[in-house]
Amino acid sequence: MTRPETPEVSLSLAQARRIAVASAGPTTTNTDTATVLARLNAVQLDTINTLARAHQLTLATRTGTTTANVDTALWRARYSIAFEYPAHALALVPLHHWPLWAVRRRTSRKRREYPAPNIRKTILDKISTQGPLTLRELRTDDEPTGWDWGPTKTAVEFLLWSGELACTRRTGWQRQFDLPERSIPAEFLTDALTDEACLKTLLTQAGQALGVATCDDLADYLRITTATARRLLPDTPLLTTRVESWNSPAWTHPHALPAADQPRHPGQALFLSPFDNLIWHRPRTTLLFNFTHTLEAYKPADRRVHGYYVCPLLAGDQLIARADLTRHHDTLTIVRTSFEPGPHPTETAQHFARACTRLQETTALRHTVIADSAAPSATVKALNHALTRASTGNPHP
């Protein structure tokens, strides 16, 4: 498809930010887990559980429910709503999107790590006979456990990627691997779509989830090459877009445009998981919010600038602070925090307190405490004052 040389849409940075926040939907509540998952197309999984699991926070902040209820909807309901797949890292993907990932399944079968026929047969026969099995149950006695990629783990991961195994359930935090014909509904169990058909649809869906994005942003969302995204984007419904102060051309989903002139209510405040879809791609986060987000959990402690599990604070359509958060028994603990320049510190503290109240509800915690060393004394004092007022139902000074 030939596109006009002049961009079809022109947006200010503020409009682009509104579209992005409205599309990702982190302040929309009172909907079900399956609907949110279908809107985002993929929700990243991660093992860190210092506050809650990444997928729990991403989904619960959009459904208005608790993190425990998210897992019930995913893994303990009668019918599965998602399968796990490396769509963007390891992620939850809506069950009906199985046909769209045929492109990655085909590619996985060509990789050098793809297991040999005898290894595939051993694993598939065992699961066929015994039913769904965890990795622990599939490993042999002499294999490494935990994070080590021994022969069985490597084979199972690539059988998952190739579509010869599927995971739609977990027991505790252990994945249950089964044959796709027993876990994926028959109407979705197909590889019929061509690679280009898969990718065009996936790019369109990524565009809807992001609202407005550069070619690089869209490629990152799907973990495909920027060159592939650039080649296929003209054949999608996304509109070529110029965004104020962005050096790269952008693309906007037409359904996202009404949000451009609908400012978010500044009183809507919440903490985002470090793995939240809105802030997946660090360059995009910087362009949209003038906010540098870095995942430091996997760095040595002495190299961390902001902390271990740092959650950005979204108020309206701005990222105004960040906090290193953890839980202990029934208490949310603020280990370290810093405010962004711009809003008055008292105003930021009020948003911070509201976000803590919401996070307590999401994670079923009863209290919030801030460490004395979390920030300069004036900031700690302002936060304690705001938290006290929020706990009594009077958030304003």
mmCIF file with all atom_site columns, C-alpha atoms in Angstrom, residues 234-325:
data_model
loop_
_atom_site.group_PDB
_atom_site.id
_atom_site.type_symbol
_atom_site.label_atom_id
_atom_site.label_alt_id
_atom_site.label_comp_id
_atom_site.label_asym_id
_atom_site.label_entity_id
_atom_site.label_seq_id
_atom_site.pdbx_PDB_ins_code
_atom_site.Cartn_x
_atom_site.Cartn_y
_atom_site.Cartn_z
_atom_site.occupancy
_atom_site.B_iso_or_equiv
_atom_site.pdbx_formal_charge
_atom_site.auth_seq_id
_atom_site.auth_comp_id
_atom_site.auth_asym_id
_atom_site.auth_atom_id
_atom_site.pdbx_PDB_model_num
ATOM 1  C CA . PRO A 1 234 ? 2.069   0.530  5.379  1.00 0.00 ? 234 PRO A CA 1
ATOM 2  C CA . ASP A 1 235 ? -0.228  -2.478 4.837  1.00 0.00 ? 235 ASP A CA 1
ATOM 3  C CA . THR A 1 236 ? -1.953  -2.061 8.226  1.00 0.00 ? 236 THR A CA 1
ATOM 4  C CA . PRO A 1 237 ? -4.797  0.300  9.226  1.00 0.00 ? 237 PRO A CA 1
ATOM 5  C CA . LEU A 1 238 ? -2.402  2.375  11.352 1.00 0.00 ? 238 LEU A CA 1
ATOM 6  C CA . LEU A 1 239 ? -2.070  6.031  10.345 1.00 0.00 ? 239 LEU A CA 1
ATOM 7  C CA . THR A 1 240 ? 1.232   7.748  9.638  1.00 0.00 ? 240 THR A CA 1
ATOM 8  C CA . THR A 1 241 ? 1.780   10.355 12.341 1.00 0.00 ? 241 THR A CA 1
ATOM 9  C CA . ARG A 1 242 ? 4.028   13.259 13.222 1.00 0.00 ? 242 ARG A CA 1
ATOM 10 C CA . VAL A 1 243 ? 4.456   13.854 16.961 1.00 0.00 ? 243 VAL A CA 1
ATOM 11 C CA . GLU A 1 244 ? 5.833   17.102 18.313 1.00 0.00 ? 244 GLU A CA 1
ATOM 12 C CA . SER A 1 245 ? 9.549   16.821 19.263 1.00 0.00 ? 245 SER A CA 1
ATOM 13 C CA . TRP A 1 246 ? 9.879   13.217 18.025 1.00 0.00 ? 246 TRP A CA 1
ATOM 14 C CA . ASN A 1 247 ? 12.624  12.709 15.473 1.00 0.00 ? 247 ASN A CA 1
ATOM 15 C CA . SER A 1 248 ? 11.147  9.467  14.166 1.00 0.00 ? 248 SER A CA 1
ATOM 16 C CA . PRO A 1 249 ? 7.848   9.067  12.295 1.00 0.00 ? 249 PRO A CA 1
ATOM 17 C CA . ALA A 1 250 ? 5.056   7.447  14.297 1.00 0.00 ? 250 ALA A CA 1
ATOM 18 C CA . TRP A 1 251 ? 1.921   5.404  13.713 1.00 0.00 ? 251 TRP A CA 1
ATOM 19 C CA . THR A 1 252 ? -1.487  5.849  15.370 1.00 0.00 ? 252 THR A CA 1
ATOM 20 C CA . HIS A 1 253 ? -4.394  3.457  15.583 1.00 0.00 ? 253 HIS A CA 1
ATOM 21 C CA . PRO A 1 254 ? -7.489  5.273  14.260 1.00 0.00 ? 254 PRO A CA 1
ATOM 22 C CA . HIS A 1 255 ? -9.630  4.111  17.204 1.00 0.00 ? 255 HIS A CA 1
ATOM 23 C CA . ALA A 1 256 ? -7.199  5.800  19.601 1.00 0.00 ? 256 ALA A CA 1
ATOM 24 C CA . LEU A 1 257 ? -7.507  9.315  18.174 1.00 0.00 ? 257 LEU A CA 1
ATOM 25 C CA . PRO A 1 258 ? -10.515 10.512 20.251 1.00 0.00 ? 258 PRO A CA 1
ATOM 26 C CA . ALA A 1 259 ? -8.391  10.254 23.400 1.00 0.00 ? 259 ALA A CA 1
ATOM 27 C CA . ALA A 1 260 ? -6.035  12.952 22.093 1.00 0.00 ? 260 ALA A CA 1
ATOM 28 C CA . ASP A 1 261 ? -8.309  15.729 23.335 1.00 0.00 ? 261 ASP A CA 1
ATOM 29 C CA . GLN A 1 262 ? -9.554  14.028 26.504 1.00 0.00 ? 262 GLN A CA 1
ATOM 30 C CA . PRO A 1 263 ? -7.171  14.867 29.383 1.00 0.00 ? 263 PRO A CA 1
ATOM 31 C CA . ARG A 1 264 ? -6.910  12.279 32.128 1.00 0.00 ? 264 ARG A CA 1
ATOM 32 C CA . HIS A 1 265 ? -8.200  13.274 35.550 1.00 0.00 ? 265 HIS A CA 1
ATOM 33 C CA . PRO A 1 266 ? -5.105  14.292 37.565 1.00 0.00 ? 266 PRO A CA 1
ATOM 34 C CA . GLY A 1 267 ? -6.555  12.657 40.684 1.00 0.00 ? 267 GLY A CA 1
ATOM 35 C CA . GLN A 1 268 ? -6.186  9.196  39.148 1.00 0.00 ? 268 GLN A CA 1
ATOM 36 C CA . ALA A 1 269 ? -2.922  7.939  40.626 1.00 0.00 ? 269 ALA A CA 1
ATOM 37 C CA . LEU A 1 270 ? -1.396  4.479  40.699 1.00 0.00 ? 270 LEU A CA 1
ATOM 38 C CA . PHE A 1 271 ? 1.914   2.670  40.766 1.00 0.00 ? 271 PHE A CA 1
ATOM 39 C CA . LEU A 1 272 ? 2.909   0.778  37.641 1.00 0.00 ? 272 LEU A CA 1
ATOM 40 C CA . SER A 1 273 ? 4.707   -2.523 37.765 1.00 0.00 ? 273 SER A CA 1
ATOM 41 C CA . PRO A 1 274 ? 8.258   -2.221 36.377 1.00 0.00 ? 274 PRO A CA 1
ATOM 42 C CA . PHE A 1 275 ? 7.000   -4.629 33.678 1.00 0.00 ? 275 PHE A CA 1
ATOM 43 C CA . ASP A 1 276 ? 3.825   -2.704 32.811 1.00 0.00 ? 276 ASP A CA 1
ATOM 44 C CA . ASN A 1 277 ? 2.954   -2.525 29.107 1.00 0.00 ? 277 ASN A CA 1
ATOM 45 C CA . LEU A 1 278 ? 2.854   1.279  29.189 1.00 0.00 ? 278 LEU A CA 1
ATOM 46 C CA . ILE A 1 279 ? 6.565   1.430  30.030 1.00 0.00 ? 279 ILE A CA 1
ATOM 47 C CA . TRP A 1 280 ? 7.884   -1.713 28.289 1.00 0.00 ? 280 TRP A CA 1
ATOM 48 C CA . HIS A 1 281 ? 10.081  0.131  25.826 1.00 0.00 ? 281 HIS A CA 1
ATOM 49 C CA . ARG A 1 282 ? 12.428  2.480  27.673 1.00 0.00 ? 282 ARG A CA 1
ATOM 50 C CA . PRO A 1 283 ? 13.062  4.905  24.758 1.00 0.00 ? 283 PRO A CA 1
ATOM 51 C CA . ARG A 1 284 ? 9.309   5.360  24.314 1.00 0.00 ? 284 ARG A CA 1
ATOM 52 C CA . THR A 1 285 ? 8.873   6.044  28.039 1.00 0.00 ? 285 THR A CA 1
ATOM 53 C CA . THR A 1 286 ? 11.501  8.764  27.795 1.00 0.00 ? 286 THR A CA 1
ATOM 54 C CA . LEU A 1 287 ? 9.904   10.327 24.702 1.00 0.00 ? 287 LEU A CA 1
ATOM 55 C CA . LEU A 1 288 ? 6.399   10.327 26.135 1.00 0.00 ? 288 LEU A CA 1
ATOM 56 C CA . PHE A 1 289 ? 7.014   11.230 29.769 1.00 0.00 ? 289 PHE A CA 1
ATOM 57 C CA . ASN A 1 290 ? 10.548  12.660 29.930 1.00 0.00 ? 290 ASN A CA 1
ATOM 58 C CA . PHE A 1 291 ? 11.084  9.907  32.492 1.00 0.00 ? 291 PHE A CA 1
ATOM 59 C CA . THR A 1 292 ? 14.025  7.497  32.539 1.00 0.00 ? 292 THR A CA 1
ATOM 60 C CA . HIS A 1 293 ? 12.872  4.059  33.654 1.00 0.00 ? 293 HIS A CA 1
ATOM 61 C CA . THR A 1 294 ? 15.488  1.393  34.294 1.00 0.00 ? 294 THR A CA 1
ATOM 62 C CA . LEU A 1 295 ? 14.904  -2.097 35.652 1.00 0.00 ? 295 LEU A CA 1
ATOM 63 C CA . GLU A 1 296 ? 17.515  -2.486 38.391 1.00 0.00 ? 296 GLU A CA 1
ATOM 64 C CA . ALA A 1 297 ? 16.338  -5.690 40.083 1.00 0.00 ? 297 ALA A CA 1
ATOM 65 C CA . TYR A 1 298 ? 18.955  -7.760 38.292 1.00 0.00 ? 298 TYR A CA 1
ATOM 66 C CA . LYS A 1 299 ? 21.815  -5.368 39.050 1.00 0.00 ? 299 LYS A CA 1
ATOM 67 C CA . PRO A 1 300 ? 24.139  -5.760 42.058 1.00 0.00 ? 300 PRO A CA 1
ATOM 68 C CA . ALA A 1 301 ? 22.767  -3.785 45.005 1.00 0.00 ? 301 ALA A CA 1
ATOM 69 C CA . ASP A 1 302 ? 25.647  -1.297 45.001 1.00 0.00 ? 302 ASP A CA 1
ATOM 70 C CA . ARG A 1 303 ? 24.929  -0.366 41.381 1.00 0.00 ? 303 ARG A CA 1
ATOM 71 C CA . ARG A 1 304 ? 21.257  0.458  41.859 1.00 0.00 ? 304 ARG A CA 1
ATOM 72 C CA . VAL A 1 305 ? 20.286  4.110  41.678 1.00 0.00 ? 305 VAL A CA 1
ATOM 73 C CA . HIS A 1 306 ? 16.619  3.896  42.670 1.00 0.00 ? 306 HIS A CA 1
ATOM 74 C CA . GLY A 1 307 ? 16.231  0.438  44.212 1.00 0.00 ? 307 GLY A CA 1
ATOM 75 C CA . TYR A 1 308 ? 15.305  -3.176 43.608 1.00 0.00 ? 308 TYR A CA 1
ATOM 76 C CA . TYR A 1 309 ? 11.625  -3.190 42.544 1.00 0.00 ? 309 TYR A CA 1
ATOM 77 C CA . VAL A 1 310 ? 11.002  0.358  41.411 1.00 0.00 ? 310 VAL A CA 1
ATOM 78 C CA . CYS A 1 311 ? 7.466   1.289  40.413 1.00 0.00 ? 311 CYS A CA 1
ATOM 79 C CA . PRO A 1 312 ? 6.795   4.557  38.547 1.00 0.00 ? 312 PRO A CA 1
ATOM 80 C CA . LEU A 1 313 ? 3.909   6.663  39.864 1.00 0.00 ? 313 LEU A CA 1
ATOM 81 C CA . LEU A 1 314 ? 1.376   7.623  37.192 1.00 0.00 ? 314 LEU A CA 1
ATOM 82 C CA . ALA A 1 315 ? -0.877  10.583 38.023 1.00 0.00 ? 315 ALA A CA 1
ATOM 83 C CA . GLY A 1 316 ? -3.279  11.502 35.259 1.00 0.00 ? 316 GLY A CA 1
ATOM 84 C CA . ASP A 1 317 ? -1.058  11.201 32.206 1.00 0.00 ? 317 ASP A CA 1
ATOM 85 C CA . GLN A 1 318 ? 2.270   12.055 33.852 1.00 0.00 ? 318 GLN A CA 1
ATOM 86 C CA . LEU A 1 319 ? 4.938   9.969  35.573 1.00 0.00 ? 319 LEU A CA 1
ATOM 87 C CA . ILE A 1 320 ? 5.703   12.111 38.616 1.00 0.00 ? 320 ILE A CA 1
ATOM 88 C CA . ALA A 1 321 ? 7.674   9.889  41.011 1.00 0.00 ? 321 ALA A CA 1
ATOM 89 C CA . ARG A 1 322 ? 9.065   6.409  41.561 1.00 0.00 ? 322 ARG A CA 1
ATOM 90 C CA . ALA A 1 323 ? 9.268   4.132  44.585 1.00 0.00 ? 323 ALA A CA 1
ATOM 91 C CA . ASP A 1 324 ? 11.136  0.968  45.522 1.00 0.00 ? 324 ASP A CA 1
ATOM 92 C CA . LEU A 1 325 ? 8.305   -1.097 47.007 1.00 0.00 ? 325 LEU A CA 1
#
